[in-house]
Amino acid sequence: NPYLAYARAVELLLPGPSFRAGVDPTAVIDPLAEVSSESSVGPFTAIGPGARIAGGAEIGASCVIEAGVEVGTGCRIFPRVTLHSGTRLGARCIVQSGSVLGSDGFGYATDEGGRHHKVPQRGGLSIGDDVEIGANVTIDRGSAADTVIGAGTKIDNLVHIAHNVTI
């Protein structure tokens, strides 16, 4: 398998940047958030109340992690990612720059007068272990139950996954 051999050779000969735990002084972390001392939080990142960041997680610059979000062990969140409330990432996930996870789905009900009424999106987004999400991906939260991205899933750049989907 030459492509696998190539991947392993690159990992050996050209290692990526080393991990350094700590919180940048410009990050804003709510006192009710739980951020492991073994994680890294980049500059200008905001972490909301009740959010939990596990050990070995890397949160890049200018990320927004809303209330109650869970980021699993060893996850790597690149700069400018938004994780909305109700989003849960398993272990060792990678989320590339510009992605928005757990946003509202596109749901409207039309009344007899032709006016559109937003359907509340109250579900969450559950992402399994070892998932990689490309740059500028959007994944909607479920409308009542969760949108689910199963373990090991790989999603390319510029993909939209609608609410209530299971992969």
GROMACS .gro file of C-alpha atoms in nm:
model
  167
    1ASN     CA    1   0.000   0.000   0.000
    2PRO     CA    2   0.226   0.282  -0.124
    3TYR     CA    3  -0.006   0.565  -0.019
    4LEU     CA    4  -0.019   0.440   0.341
    5ALA     CA    5   0.361   0.399   0.340
    6TYR     CA    6   0.392   0.757   0.215
    7ALA     CA    7   0.162   0.884   0.494
    8ARG     CA    8   0.366   0.705   0.759
    9ALA     CA    9   0.695   0.833   0.613
   10VAL     CA   10   0.572   1.193   0.618
   11GLU     CA   11   0.459   1.156   0.981
   12LEU     CA   12   0.805   1.026   1.070
   13LEU     CA   13   1.020   1.265   0.864
   14LEU     CA   14   0.810   1.583   0.883
   15PRO     CA   15   0.628   1.585   1.216
   16GLY     CA   16   0.357   1.845   1.272
   17PRO     CA   17   0.369   2.120   1.533
   18SER     CA   18   0.416   2.008   1.890
   19PHE     CA   19   0.133   2.035   2.141
   20ARG     CA   20   0.168   2.280   2.430
   21ALA     CA   21  -0.095   2.290   2.704
   22GLY     CA   22  -0.212   2.625   2.836
   23VAL     CA   23  -0.462   2.906   2.792
   24ASP     CA   24  -0.376   3.220   2.599
   25PRO     CA   25  -0.429   3.530   2.817
   26THR     CA   26  -0.669   3.681   2.561
   27ALA     CA   27  -0.907   3.382   2.578
   28VAL     CA   28  -1.234   3.440   2.764
   29ILE     CA   29  -1.345   3.137   2.963
   30ASP     CA   30  -1.663   3.142   3.168
   31PRO     CA   31  -1.600   3.048   3.533
   32LEU     CA   32  -1.855   2.766   3.499
   33ALA     CA   33  -1.666   2.603   3.209
   34GLU     CA   34  -1.439   2.306   3.274
   35VAL     CA   35  -1.113   2.329   3.079
   36SER     CA   36  -0.855   2.060   3.146
   37SER     CA   37  -0.511   2.185   3.246
   38GLU     CA   38  -0.383   1.938   2.985
   39SER     CA   39  -0.559   2.120   2.698
   40SER     CA   40  -0.464   2.423   2.489
   41VAL     CA   41  -0.684   2.728   2.426
   42GLY     CA   42  -0.573   2.978   2.163
   43PRO     CA   43  -0.594   3.356   2.148
   44PHE     CA   44  -0.930   3.536   2.138
   45THR     CA   45  -1.129   3.218   2.194
   46ALA     CA   46  -1.453   3.233   2.397
   47ILE     CA   47  -1.575   2.936   2.601
   48GLY     CA   48  -1.924   2.950   2.754
   49PRO     CA   49  -2.068   2.827   3.083
   50GLY     CA   50  -2.090   2.453   3.134
   51ALA     CA   51  -1.864   2.379   2.837
   52ARG     CA   52  -1.622   2.091   2.899
   53ILE     CA   53  -1.284   2.067   2.726
   54ALA     CA   54  -1.106   1.735   2.789
   55GLY     CA   55  -0.733   1.677   2.826
   56GLY     CA   56  -0.515   1.691   2.518
   57ALA     CA   57  -0.769   1.902   2.327
   58GLU     CA   58  -0.634   2.190   2.116
   59ILE     CA   59  -0.866   2.484   2.061
   60GLY     CA   60  -0.734   2.726   1.800
   61ALA     CA   61  -0.752   3.105   1.784
   62SER     CA   62  -1.083   3.292   1.762
   63CYS     CA   63  -1.306   2.993   1.827
   64VAL     CA   64  -1.649   3.021   1.991
   65ILE     CA   65  -1.753   2.733   2.213
   66GLU     CA   66  -2.100   2.798   2.350
   67ALA     CA   67  -2.263   2.688   2.675
   68GLY     CA   68  -2.268   2.317   2.747
   69VAL     CA   69  -2.052   2.206   2.452
   70GLU     CA   70  -1.838   1.897   2.513
   71VAL     CA   71  -1.501   1.854   2.341
   72GLY     CA   72  -1.346   1.508   2.388
   73THR     CA   73  -0.993   1.397   2.466
   74GLY     CA   74  -0.731   1.478   2.203
   75CYS     CA   75  -0.959   1.681   1.974
   76ARG     CA   76  -0.805   1.943   1.748
   77ILE     CA   77  -1.022   2.244   1.673
   78PHE     CA   78  -0.862   2.475   1.418
   79PRO     CA   79  -0.904   2.859   1.425
   80ARG     CA   80  -1.241   3.030   1.369
   81VAL     CA   81  -1.460   2.729   1.448
   82THR     CA   82  -1.799   2.779   1.614
   83LEU     CA   83  -1.947   2.502   1.829
   84HIS     CA   84  -2.307   2.588   1.924
   85SER     CA   85  -2.480   2.474   2.243
   86GLY     CA   86  -2.586   2.110   2.234
   87THR     CA   87  -2.278   1.996   2.039
   88ARG     CA   88  -2.078   1.701   2.170
   89LEU     CA   89  -1.752   1.583   2.012
   90GLY     CA   90  -1.604   1.242   2.092
   91ALA     CA   91  -1.233   1.174   2.130
   92ARG     CA   92  -0.965   1.260   1.871
   93CYS     CA   93  -1.191   1.463   1.641
   94ILE     CA   94  -1.046   1.718   1.400
   95VAL     CA   95  -1.250   2.023   1.297
   96GLN     CA   96  -1.089   2.240   1.029
   97SER     CA   97  -1.108   2.621   1.017
   98GLY     CA   98  -1.432   2.805   0.955
   99SER     CA   99  -1.666   2.518   1.038
  100VAL     CA  100  -1.993   2.582   1.222
  101LEU     CA  101  -2.133   2.287   1.415
  102GLY     CA  102  -2.474   2.270   1.583
  103SER     CA  103  -2.637   2.569   1.413
  104ASP     CA  104  -3.014   2.581   1.358
  105GLY     CA  105  -3.154   2.388   1.066
  106PHE     CA  106  -3.360   2.554   0.797
  107GLY     CA  107  -3.712   2.486   0.923
  108TYR     CA  108  -4.017   2.707   0.862
  109ALA     CA  109  -4.391   2.653   0.880
  110THR     CA  110  -4.613   2.874   0.663
  111ASP     CA  111  -4.944   3.002   0.796
  112GLU     CA  112  -5.262   3.064   0.597
  113GLY     CA  113  -5.152   3.423   0.529
  114GLY     CA  114  -4.827   3.309   0.369
  115ARG     CA  115  -4.607   3.419   0.662
  116HIS     CA  116  -4.315   3.198   0.756
  117HIS     CA  117  -4.266   3.095   1.118
  118LYS     CA  118  -3.934   2.955   1.233
  119VAL     CA  119  -3.960   2.601   1.370
  120PRO     CA  120  -3.756   2.587   1.692
  121GLN     CA  121  -3.449   2.366   1.670
  122ARG     CA  122  -3.407   2.208   2.012
  123GLY     CA  123  -3.207   1.893   1.936
  124GLY     CA  124  -2.831   1.865   1.957
  125LEU     CA  125  -2.538   1.743   1.751
  126SER     CA  126  -2.355   1.427   1.853
  127ILE     CA  127  -2.020   1.353   1.688
  128GLY     CA  128  -1.845   1.019   1.750
  129ASP     CA  129  -1.477   0.942   1.806
  130ASP     CA  130  -1.214   0.988   1.533
  131VAL     CA  131  -1.428   1.211   1.310
  132GLU     CA  132  -1.261   1.465   1.079
  133ILE     CA  133  -1.461   1.763   0.957
  134GLY     CA  134  -1.318   1.971   0.672
  135ALA     CA  135  -1.292   2.348   0.640
  136ASN     CA  136  -1.611   2.557   0.623
  137VAL     CA  137  -1.843   2.265   0.694
  138THR     CA  138  -2.182   2.333   0.851
  139ILE     CA  139  -2.372   2.067   1.044
  140ASP     CA  140  -2.716   2.157   1.179
  141ARG     CA  141  -2.844   2.054   1.518
  142GLY     CA  142  -3.154   1.834   1.518
  143SER     CA  143  -3.499   1.988   1.538
  144ALA     CA  144  -3.609   1.765   1.830
  145ALA     CA  145  -3.361   1.475   1.854
  146ASP     CA  146  -2.990   1.492   1.769
  147THR     CA  147  -2.816   1.505   1.435
  148VAL     CA  148  -2.561   1.220   1.462
  149ILE     CA  149  -2.222   1.185   1.294
  150GLY     CA  150  -2.089   0.835   1.366
  151ALA     CA  151  -1.740   0.736   1.474
  152GLY     CA  152  -1.472   0.739   1.205
  153THR     CA  153  -1.666   0.959   0.961
  154LYS     CA  154  -1.460   1.186   0.732
  155ILE     CA  155  -1.632   1.494   0.584
  156ASP     CA  156  -1.464   1.699   0.308
  157ASN     CA  157  -1.451   2.081   0.287
  158LEU     CA  158  -1.758   2.293   0.210
  159VAL     CA  159  -2.019   2.031   0.300
  160HIS     CA  160  -2.355   2.107   0.458
  161ILE     CA  161  -2.531   1.840   0.665
  162ALA     CA  162  -2.894   1.920   0.743
  163HIS     CA  163  -3.077   1.876   1.072
  164ASN     CA  164  -3.195   1.531   1.184
  165VAL     CA  165  -2.942   1.347   0.963
  166THR     CA  166  -2.757   1.038   1.085
  167ILE     CA  167  -2.429   0.938   0.919
   0.00000   0.00000   0.00000
